[in-house]
Amino acid sequence: MADNAKQTSADDFTPIAGADRAKLDDEKIATPSLTFLQDSWRRLRKNKAAMIALVLLIILFILAFFSFIFETHNPNATNPNLANLPPKIPGIDINGFNGTIEQSGERINAYAQAHAGNHFYILGTDYLGRDLFSRILYGTRISLEIALIASFFDLAFGVVYGITSGWIGGRVDTLMQRIIEIMLSIPNLVVMVLLILVLKPGMTAIILSIAITSWINMARLVRAQTLELKNQEFILAARTLGESSWKIAFKHLLPNLSSVIIINLMFTIPTAIFFEAFLSYIGIGISAPQASLGTLINDGQKNFQFLPYQMWYPAIVLSVLMIAFNILGDGLRDALDPKSRE
């Protein structure tokens, strides 16, 4: 039995023949190693809904911020003689896009009736004869600017406040969280109304209102994640090696907080867009003659029974913006944190 055991042991360690070794060398792992961002991008690309939302947002960003290229008319130029004209796209003979309206059961060329000549408006005009397409582009730019401003305050204040509160802990953390709770108890609309008492309605008041309240949720999320991460082994190792708190925050905490920050950012943006549109709709946001999606919807609903397109088009753009950001946020959450799907 001992001899058999020795024989078996010897056979187990017999060198591989040359042909078998060459075969094993050919069997290599084909999948390349991926970084965290590359792996997240790979997962995001598999999410068709998120990619469609991303493409739509890129298109809207290009149309809005390069509107001077696409604008067919001055968005604030009035022409009462061409008021309430229906949409007209040259070369398209489809009701709703050929410049005709229905009167007494007949289709009438509204542009010929208004003596518009060679003028055409692809989305029609409003009650003052202003080009609705150009005004929607302008209003979309306002909404996206508000979104970018909200993102800035989320990153500049929310992330720093949350990391500071979670990292220091103790009484400082308790005090900072009580301040946040007090601010959360004050509705955003009340803050906006109080600002209007000091400032005129417009971008400045909206920006200050967002600066005061928009970053609070980000700060709470980042603080909760910081409390969880600061007791992990890699953080304790960095502290043992004598690294400063700022270095640990930027080198170790931020990379591990990036997924939470990006996901929350994607859900903050549509909230800010809707907040601005709501304020403009009720008349305490963007003031005339500037266009906002909220003011355009407000103007359009006055003539909705007879000229529904004046409200439908800005409402569709606002809906697409908010839905696209929410779908992209869901896709980024699944891509950056696959465990969240379970």
PDB file of C-alpha atoms in Angstrom, residues 46-297:
ATOM      1  CA  LYS A  46     -26.715  47.309 -21.877  1.00  0.00           C
ATOM      2  CA  ASN A  47     -29.590  49.376 -20.454  1.00  0.00           C
ATOM      3  CA  LYS A  48     -31.392  50.488 -23.625  1.00  0.00           C
ATOM      4  CA  ALA A  49     -33.829  52.797 -21.839  1.00  0.00           C
ATOM      5  CA  ALA A  50     -30.990  54.639 -20.075  1.00  0.00           C
ATOM      6  CA  MET A  51     -29.026  55.018 -23.323  1.00  0.00           C
ATOM      7  CA  ILE A  52     -32.090  56.400 -25.137  1.00  0.00           C
ATOM      8  CA  ALA A  53     -32.589  58.859 -22.264  1.00  0.00           C
ATOM      9  CA  LEU A  54     -28.910  59.863 -22.458  1.00  0.00           C
ATOM     10  CA  VAL A  55     -29.156  60.496 -26.213  1.00  0.00           C
ATOM     11  CA  LEU A  56     -32.325  62.572 -25.753  1.00  0.00           C
ATOM     12  CA  LEU A  57     -30.657  64.673 -23.059  1.00  0.00           C
ATOM     13  CA  ILE A  58     -27.580  65.265 -25.221  1.00  0.00           C
ATOM     14  CA  ILE A  59     -29.830  66.410 -28.073  1.00  0.00           C
ATOM     15  CA  LEU A  60     -31.776  68.743 -25.774  1.00  0.00           C
ATOM     16  CA  PHE A  61     -28.543  70.163 -24.330  1.00  0.00           C
ATOM     17  CA  ILE A  62     -27.217  70.867 -27.823  1.00  0.00           C
ATOM     18  CA  LEU A  63     -30.487  72.449 -28.984  1.00  0.00           C
ATOM     19  CA  ALA A  64     -30.770  74.572 -25.835  1.00  0.00           C
ATOM     20  CA  PHE A  65     -27.219  75.852 -25.389  1.00  0.00           C
ATOM     21  CA  PHE A  66     -26.592  76.288 -29.115  1.00  0.00           C
ATOM     22  CA  SER A  67     -30.057  77.674 -29.781  1.00  0.00           C
ATOM     23  CA  PHE A  68     -28.561  80.658 -31.627  1.00  0.00           C
ATOM     24  CA  ILE A  69     -27.816  78.192 -34.437  1.00  0.00           C
ATOM     25  CA  PHE A  70     -31.256  76.587 -34.505  1.00  0.00           C
ATOM     26  CA  GLU A  71     -33.487  79.559 -33.662  1.00  0.00           C
ATOM     27  CA  THR A  72     -35.634  80.561 -36.649  1.00  0.00           C
ATOM     28  CA  HIS A  73     -36.684  83.880 -35.070  1.00  0.00           C
ATOM     29  CA  ASN A  74     -35.883  86.115 -32.121  1.00  0.00           C
ATOM     30  CA  PRO A  75     -37.624  84.484 -29.122  1.00  0.00           C
ATOM     31  CA  ASN A  76     -38.653  87.857 -27.642  1.00  0.00           C
ATOM     32  CA  ALA A  77     -39.598  89.653 -30.878  1.00  0.00           C
ATOM     33  CA  THR A  78     -43.336  90.395 -30.999  1.00  0.00           C
ATOM     34  CA  ASN A  79     -45.505  90.646 -34.123  1.00  0.00           C
ATOM     35  CA  PRO A  80     -49.207  91.007 -33.232  1.00  0.00           C
ATOM     36  CA  ASN A  81     -50.194  90.656 -36.901  1.00  0.00           C
ATOM     37  CA  LEU A  82     -48.895  87.062 -36.842  1.00  0.00           C
ATOM     38  CA  ALA A  83     -50.372  86.071 -33.476  1.00  0.00           C
ATOM     39  CA  ASN A  84     -51.680  82.556 -32.815  1.00  0.00           C
ATOM     40  CA  LEU A  85     -50.490  81.069 -36.110  1.00  0.00           C
ATOM     41  CA  PRO A  86     -50.512  77.254 -36.216  1.00  0.00           C
ATOM     42  CA  PRO A  87     -47.347  75.208 -36.839  1.00  0.00           C
ATOM     43  CA  LYS A  88     -46.067  75.133 -40.396  1.00  0.00           C
ATOM     44  CA  ILE A  89     -43.198  73.035 -41.741  1.00  0.00           C
ATOM     45  CA  PRO A  90     -42.432  73.641 -45.440  1.00  0.00           C
ATOM     46  CA  GLY A  91     -42.888  70.571 -47.590  1.00  0.00           C
ATOM     47  CA  ILE A  92     -45.186  68.768 -45.128  1.00  0.00           C
ATOM     48  CA  ASP A  93     -48.887  68.619 -45.961  1.00  0.00           C
ATOM     49  CA  ILE A  94     -50.224  67.127 -42.729  1.00  0.00           C
ATOM     50  CA  ASN A  95     -52.944  68.805 -40.726  1.00  0.00           C
ATOM     51  CA  GLY A  96     -51.335  70.358 -37.687  1.00  0.00           C
ATOM     52  CA  PHE A  97     -48.056  71.063 -39.496  1.00  0.00           C
ATOM     53  CA  ASN A  98     -49.157  72.709 -42.764  1.00  0.00           C
ATOM     54  CA  GLY A  99     -50.270  76.065 -41.383  1.00  0.00           C
ATOM     55  CA  THR A 100     -53.990  75.433 -41.746  1.00  0.00           C
ATOM     56  CA  ILE A 101     -56.784  75.706 -39.203  1.00  0.00           C
ATOM     57  CA  GLU A 102     -60.326  74.430 -39.240  1.00  0.00           C
ATOM     58  CA  GLN A 103     -63.150  76.985 -39.458  1.00  0.00           C
ATOM     59  CA  SER A 104     -66.782  76.083 -40.103  1.00  0.00           C
ATOM     60  CA  GLY A 105     -65.750  72.583 -41.142  1.00  0.00           C
ATOM     61  CA  GLU A 106     -63.181  73.784 -43.692  1.00  0.00           C
ATOM     62  CA  ARG A 107     -59.396  73.968 -43.635  1.00  0.00           C
ATOM     63  CA  ILE A 108     -58.152  77.552 -44.026  1.00  0.00           C
ATOM     64  CA  ASN A 109     -54.571  78.669 -44.623  1.00  0.00           C
ATOM     65  CA  ALA A 110     -53.917  80.817 -41.560  1.00  0.00           C
ATOM     66  CA  TYR A 111     -50.658  82.181 -42.970  1.00  0.00           C
ATOM     67  CA  ALA A 112     -52.342  83.453 -46.133  1.00  0.00           C
ATOM     68  CA  GLN A 113     -55.140  84.914 -44.037  1.00  0.00           C
ATOM     69  CA  ALA A 114     -52.596  86.774 -41.851  1.00  0.00           C
ATOM     70  CA  HIS A 115     -50.581  87.891 -44.921  1.00  0.00           C
ATOM     71  CA  ALA A 116     -47.482  86.225 -43.472  1.00  0.00           C
ATOM     72  CA  GLY A 117     -45.756  86.053 -46.848  1.00  0.00           C
ATOM     73  CA  ASN A 118     -42.702  83.778 -46.748  1.00  0.00           C
ATOM     74  CA  HIS A 119     -42.656  83.598 -42.946  1.00  0.00           C
ATOM     75  CA  PHE A 120     -43.271  80.234 -41.314  1.00  0.00           C
ATOM     76  CA  TYR A 121     -43.127  78.995 -37.730  1.00  0.00           C
ATOM     77  CA  ILE A 122     -42.487  75.288 -37.272  1.00  0.00           C
ATOM     78  CA  LEU A 123     -44.274  75.250 -33.890  1.00  0.00           C
ATOM     79  CA  GLY A 124     -46.546  78.229 -34.472  1.00  0.00           C
ATOM     80  CA  THR A 125     -46.726  81.551 -32.614  1.00  0.00           C
ATOM     81  CA  ASP A 126     -48.168  82.687 -29.286  1.00  0.00           C
ATOM     82  CA  TYR A 127     -50.712  85.418 -28.534  1.00  0.00           C
ATOM     83  CA  LEU A 128     -48.120  88.144 -29.221  1.00  0.00           C
ATOM     84  CA  GLY A 129     -46.822  86.615 -32.456  1.00  0.00           C
ATOM     85  CA  ARG A 130     -43.588  85.312 -30.903  1.00  0.00           C
ATOM     86  CA  ASP A 131     -41.991  82.193 -32.369  1.00  0.00           C
ATOM     87  CA  LEU A 132     -42.944  79.284 -30.095  1.00  0.00           C
ATOM     88  CA  PHE A 133     -40.041  77.061 -31.242  1.00  0.00           C
ATOM     89  CA  SER A 134     -37.417  79.676 -30.367  1.00  0.00           C
ATOM     90  CA  ARG A 135     -39.098  80.394 -27.044  1.00  0.00           C
ATOM     91  CA  ILE A 136     -39.180  76.682 -26.145  1.00  0.00           C
ATOM     92  CA  LEU A 137     -35.444  76.450 -26.873  1.00  0.00           C
ATOM     93  CA  TYR A 138     -34.858  79.502 -24.694  1.00  0.00           C
ATOM     94  CA  GLY A 139     -37.048  78.087 -21.915  1.00  0.00           C
ATOM     95  CA  THR A 140     -35.274  74.730 -22.088  1.00  0.00           C
ATOM     96  CA  ARG A 141     -31.945  76.511 -21.671  1.00  0.00           C
ATOM     97  CA  ILE A 142     -33.278  78.269 -18.565  1.00  0.00           C
ATOM     98  CA  SER A 143     -34.410  74.925 -17.115  1.00  0.00           C
ATOM     99  CA  LEU A 144     -31.071  73.252 -17.837  1.00  0.00           C
ATOM    100  CA  GLU A 145     -29.176  76.203 -16.347  1.00  0.00           C
ATOM    101  CA  ILE A 146     -31.220  75.799 -13.171  1.00  0.00           C
ATOM    102  CA  ALA A 147     -30.377  72.071 -13.235  1.00  0.00           C
ATOM    103  CA  LEU A 148     -26.647  72.782 -13.554  1.00  0.00           C
ATOM    104  CA  ILE A 149     -26.800  75.336 -10.737  1.00  0.00           C
ATOM    105  CA  ALA A 150     -28.573  72.835  -8.482  1.00  0.00           C
ATOM    106  CA  SER A 151     -25.889  70.264  -9.347  1.00  0.00           C
ATOM    107  CA  PHE A 152     -23.159  72.743  -8.443  1.00  0.00           C
ATOM    108  CA  PHE A 153     -24.629  73.440  -5.001  1.00  0.00           C
ATOM    109  CA  ASP A 154     -25.160  69.717  -4.438  1.00  0.00           C
ATOM    110  CA  LEU A 155     -21.476  69.074  -5.118  1.00  0.00           C
ATOM    111  CA  ALA A 156     -20.009  72.214  -3.547  1.00  0.00           C
ATOM    112  CA  PHE A 157     -22.082  72.307  -0.360  1.00  0.00           C
ATOM    113  CA  GLY A 158     -23.886  68.975   0.043  1.00  0.00           C
ATOM    114  CA  VAL A 159     -20.879  66.699  -0.429  1.00  0.00           C
ATOM    115  CA  VAL A 160     -18.511  68.801   1.694  1.00  0.00           C
ATOM    116  CA  TYR A 161     -21.098  69.257   4.458  1.00  0.00           C
ATOM    117  CA  GLY A 162     -21.940  65.543   4.533  1.00  0.00           C
ATOM    118  CA  ILE A 163     -18.312  64.364   4.601  1.00  0.00           C
ATOM    119  CA  THR A 164     -17.417  66.884   7.315  1.00  0.00           C
ATOM    120  CA  SER A 165     -20.373  65.897   9.483  1.00  0.00           C
ATOM    121  CA  GLY A 166     -19.831  62.163   9.114  1.00  0.00           C
ATOM    122  CA  TRP A 167     -16.045  62.269   9.474  1.00  0.00           C
ATOM    123  CA  ILE A 168     -15.845  64.462  12.595  1.00  0.00           C
ATOM    124  CA  GLY A 169     -18.847  62.876  14.320  1.00  0.00           C
ATOM    125  CA  GLY A 170     -19.694  63.522  17.963  1.00  0.00           C
ATOM    126  CA  ARG A 171     -21.195  66.841  19.001  1.00  0.00           C
ATOM    127  CA  VAL A 172     -20.218  68.523  15.748  1.00  0.00           C
ATOM    128  CA  ASP A 173     -22.160  65.917  13.779  1.00  0.00           C
ATOM    129  CA  THR A 174     -25.167  66.281  16.085  1.00  0.00           C
ATOM    130  CA  LEU A 175     -25.157  70.087  15.713  1.00  0.00           C
ATOM    131  CA  MET A 176     -24.797  69.936  11.926  1.00  0.00           C
ATOM    132  CA  GLN A 177     -27.678  67.452  11.650  1.00  0.00           C
ATOM    133  CA  ARG A 178     -29.931  69.623  13.827  1.00  0.00           C
ATOM    134  CA  ILE A 179     -29.243  72.541  11.459  1.00  0.00           C
ATOM    135  CA  ILE A 180     -30.271  70.364   8.499  1.00  0.00           C
ATOM    136  CA  GLU A 181     -33.460  69.279  10.289  1.00  0.00           C
ATOM    137  CA  ILE A 182     -34.400  72.909  10.905  1.00  0.00           C
ATOM    138  CA  MET A 183     -33.841  73.742   7.234  1.00  0.00           C
ATOM    139  CA  LEU A 184     -35.869  70.698   6.134  1.00  0.00           C
ATOM    140  CA  SER A 185     -38.819  71.910   8.201  1.00  0.00           C
ATOM    141  CA  ILE A 186     -39.100  75.054   6.021  1.00  0.00           C
ATOM    142  CA  PRO A 187     -40.806  74.346   2.653  1.00  0.00           C
ATOM    143  CA  ASN A 188     -38.995  75.468  -0.498  1.00  0.00           C
ATOM    144  CA  LEU A 189     -41.986  77.554  -1.577  1.00  0.00           C
ATOM    145  CA  VAL A 190     -41.900  79.530   1.682  1.00  0.00           C
ATOM    146  CA  VAL A 191     -38.200  80.242   1.163  1.00  0.00           C
ATOM    147  CA  MET A 192     -38.951  81.456  -2.369  1.00  0.00           C
ATOM    148  CA  VAL A 193     -41.794  83.728  -1.234  1.00  0.00           C
ATOM    149  CA  LEU A 194     -39.589  85.248   1.471  1.00  0.00           C
ATOM    150  CA  LEU A 195     -36.859  85.913  -1.072  1.00  0.00           C
ATOM    151  CA  ILE A 196     -39.351  87.638  -3.380  1.00  0.00           C
ATOM    152  CA  LEU A 197     -40.100  90.100  -0.585  1.00  0.00           C
ATOM    153  CA  VAL A 198     -36.464  91.198  -0.858  1.00  0.00           C
ATOM    154  CA  LEU A 199     -35.705  90.492  -4.520  1.00  0.00           C
ATOM    155  CA  LYS A 200     -37.696  90.701  -7.713  1.00  0.00           C
ATOM    156  CA  PRO A 201     -39.035  87.459  -9.240  1.00  0.00           C
ATOM    157  CA  GLY A 202     -36.444  85.973 -11.580  1.00  0.00           C
ATOM    158  CA  MET A 203     -33.325  83.862 -11.866  1.00  0.00           C
ATOM    159  CA  THR A 204     -31.579  85.454  -8.870  1.00  0.00           C
ATOM    160  CA  ALA A 205     -34.371  84.553  -6.443  1.00  0.00           C
ATOM    161  CA  ILE A 206     -34.633  81.013  -7.838  1.00  0.00           C
ATOM    162  CA  ILE A 207     -30.855  80.481  -7.599  1.00  0.00           C
ATOM    163  CA  LEU A 208     -30.779  81.684  -3.975  1.00  0.00           C
ATOM    164  CA  SER A 209     -33.728  79.452  -3.093  1.00  0.00           C
ATOM    165  CA  ILE A 210     -31.949  76.452  -4.626  1.00  0.00           C
ATOM    166  CA  ALA A 211     -28.692  77.419  -2.900  1.00  0.00           C
ATOM    167  CA  ILE A 212     -30.444  77.389   0.481  1.00  0.00           C
ATOM    168  CA  THR A 213     -32.349  74.106   0.199  1.00  0.00           C
ATOM    169  CA  SER A 214     -31.255  71.907  -2.736  1.00  0.00           C
ATOM    170  CA  TRP A 215     -28.112  70.392  -1.180  1.00  0.00           C
ATOM    171  CA  ILE A 216     -29.688  69.037   2.026  1.00  0.00           C
ATOM    172  CA  ASN A 217     -30.601  65.555   0.754  1.00  0.00           C
ATOM    173  CA  MET A 218     -27.141  65.133  -0.759  1.00  0.00           C
ATOM    174  CA  ALA A 219     -25.546  66.081   2.565  1.00  0.00           C
ATOM    175  CA  ARG A 220     -27.605  63.522   4.482  1.00  0.00           C
ATOM    176  CA  LEU A 221     -26.813  60.699   2.061  1.00  0.00           C
ATOM    177  CA  VAL A 222     -23.092  61.485   1.963  1.00  0.00           C
ATOM    178  CA  ARG A 223     -22.969  61.746   5.755  1.00  0.00           C
ATOM    179  CA  ALA A 224     -24.609  58.313   6.146  1.00  0.00           C
ATOM    180  CA  GLN A 225     -22.153  56.705   3.717  1.00  0.00           C
ATOM    181  CA  THR A 226     -19.201  58.453   5.387  1.00  0.00           C
ATOM    182  CA  LEU A 227     -20.224  57.047   8.776  1.00  0.00           C
ATOM    183  CA  GLU A 228     -20.215  53.570   7.225  1.00  0.00           C
ATOM    184  CA  LEU A 229     -16.925  53.952   5.370  1.00  0.00           C
ATOM    185  CA  LYS A 230     -14.797  55.653   8.016  1.00  0.00           C
ATOM    186  CA  ASN A 231     -14.560  52.437  10.049  1.00  0.00           C
ATOM    187  CA  GLN A 232     -13.482  50.316   7.082  1.00  0.00           C
ATOM    188  CA  GLU A 233     -10.012  48.766   7.076  1.00  0.00           C
ATOM    189  CA  PHE A 234      -8.582  50.881   4.261  1.00  0.00           C
ATOM    190  CA  ILE A 235      -9.561  54.108   6.061  1.00  0.00           C
ATOM    191  CA  LEU A 236      -8.095  52.882   9.342  1.00  0.00           C
ATOM    192  CA  ALA A 237      -4.899  51.934   7.508  1.00  0.00           C
ATOM    193  CA  ALA A 238      -4.642  55.406   5.987  1.00  0.00           C
ATOM    194  CA  ARG A 239      -5.099  57.014   9.418  1.00  0.00           C
ATOM    195  CA  THR A 240      -2.470  54.702  10.887  1.00  0.00           C
ATOM    196  CA  LEU A 241      -0.009  55.800   8.191  1.00  0.00           C
ATOM    197  CA  GLY A 242      -0.540  59.390   9.303  1.00  0.00           C
ATOM    198  CA  GLU A 243      -2.461  60.733   6.304  1.00  0.00           C
ATOM    199  CA  SER A 244      -4.357  63.960   6.933  1.00  0.00           C
ATOM    200  CA  SER A 245      -8.144  64.087   7.087  1.00  0.00           C
ATOM    201  CA  TRP A 246      -8.367  66.125   3.857  1.00  0.00           C
ATOM    202  CA  LYS A 247      -6.177  63.636   2.026  1.00  0.00           C
ATOM    203  CA  ILE A 248      -8.251  60.718   3.270  1.00  0.00           C
ATOM    204  CA  ALA A 249     -11.453  62.518   2.234  1.00  0.00           C
ATOM    205  CA  PHE A 250     -10.336  63.224  -1.331  1.00  0.00           C
ATOM    206  CA  LYS A 251      -8.182  60.144  -1.928  1.00  0.00           C
ATOM    207  CA  HIS A 252     -10.214  57.433  -0.208  1.00  0.00           C
ATOM    208  CA  LEU A 253     -13.720  58.634   0.693  1.00  0.00           C
ATOM    209  CA  LEU A 254     -14.729  60.502  -2.472  1.00  0.00           C
ATOM    210  CA  PRO A 255     -13.955  57.636  -4.898  1.00  0.00           C
ATOM    211  CA  ASN A 256     -16.084  55.310  -2.772  1.00  0.00           C
ATOM    212  CA  LEU A 257     -18.854  57.905  -2.503  1.00  0.00           C
ATOM    213  CA  SER A 258     -18.910  58.653  -6.239  1.00  0.00           C
ATOM    214  CA  SER A 259     -21.750  56.253  -7.063  1.00  0.00           C
ATOM    215  CA  VAL A 260     -24.002  57.694  -4.340  1.00  0.00           C
ATOM    216  CA  ILE A 261     -23.181  61.250  -5.418  1.00  0.00           C
ATOM    217  CA  ILE A 262     -23.840  60.653  -9.128  1.00  0.00           C
ATOM    218  CA  ILE A 263     -27.090  58.772  -8.517  1.00  0.00           C
ATOM    219  CA  ASN A 264     -28.475  61.420  -6.157  1.00  0.00           C
ATOM    220  CA  LEU A 265     -27.389  64.136  -8.588  1.00  0.00           C
ATOM    221  CA  MET A 266     -29.461  62.570 -11.372  1.00  0.00           C
ATOM    222  CA  PHE A 267     -32.570  62.709  -9.186  1.00  0.00           C
ATOM    223  CA  THR A 268     -31.870  66.238  -7.924  1.00  0.00           C
ATOM    224  CA  ILE A 269     -31.814  67.690 -11.442  1.00  0.00           C
ATOM    225  CA  PRO A 270     -35.444  66.890 -12.457  1.00  0.00           C
ATOM    226  CA  THR A 271     -36.626  68.132  -9.042  1.00  0.00           C
ATOM    227  CA  ALA A 272     -34.902  71.473  -9.653  1.00  0.00           C
ATOM    228  CA  ILE A 273     -36.301  71.697 -13.201  1.00  0.00           C
ATOM    229  CA  PHE A 274     -39.848  71.064 -11.974  1.00  0.00           C
ATOM    230  CA  PHE A 275     -39.367  73.542  -9.102  1.00  0.00           C
ATOM    231  CA  GLU A 276     -38.393  76.303 -11.537  1.00  0.00           C
ATOM    232  CA  ALA A 277     -41.231  75.428 -13.940  1.00  0.00           C
ATOM    233  CA  PHE A 278     -43.750  75.434 -11.080  1.00  0.00           C
ATOM    234  CA  LEU A 279     -42.582  78.820  -9.794  1.00  0.00           C
ATOM    235  CA  SER A 280     -42.743  80.309 -13.282  1.00  0.00           C
ATOM    236  CA  TYR A 281     -46.182  78.779 -13.852  1.00  0.00           C
ATOM    237  CA  ILE A 282     -47.669  80.447 -10.769  1.00  0.00           C
ATOM    238  CA  GLY A 283     -45.990  83.747 -11.625  1.00  0.00           C
ATOM    239  CA  ILE A 284     -43.165  84.046  -9.059  1.00  0.00           C
ATOM    240  CA  GLY A 285     -40.361  82.619 -11.172  1.00  0.00           C
ATOM    241  CA  ILE A 286     -38.980  83.837 -14.492  1.00  0.00           C
ATOM    242  CA  SER A 287     -40.665  87.108 -15.448  1.00  0.00           C
ATOM    243  CA  ALA A 288     -41.643  88.446 -18.879  1.00  0.00           C
ATOM    244  CA  PRO A 289     -40.396  88.862 -21.520  1.00  0.00           C
ATOM    245  CA  GLN A 290     -38.043  85.966 -20.730  1.00  0.00           C
ATOM    246  CA  ALA A 291     -39.372  82.533 -21.629  1.00  0.00           C
ATOM    247  CA  SER A 292     -39.463  79.534 -19.320  1.00  0.00           C
ATOM    248  CA  LEU A 293     -41.166  76.205 -19.788  1.00  0.00           C
ATOM    249  CA  GLY A 294     -43.385  77.122 -16.852  1.00  0.00           C
ATOM    250  CA  THR A 295     -44.405  80.512 -18.296  1.00  0.00           C
ATOM    251  CA  LEU A 296     -44.973  78.937 -21.726  1.00  0.00           C
ATOM    252  CA  ILE A 297     -47.302  76.326 -20.214  1.00  0.00           C
TER     253      ILE A 297
END
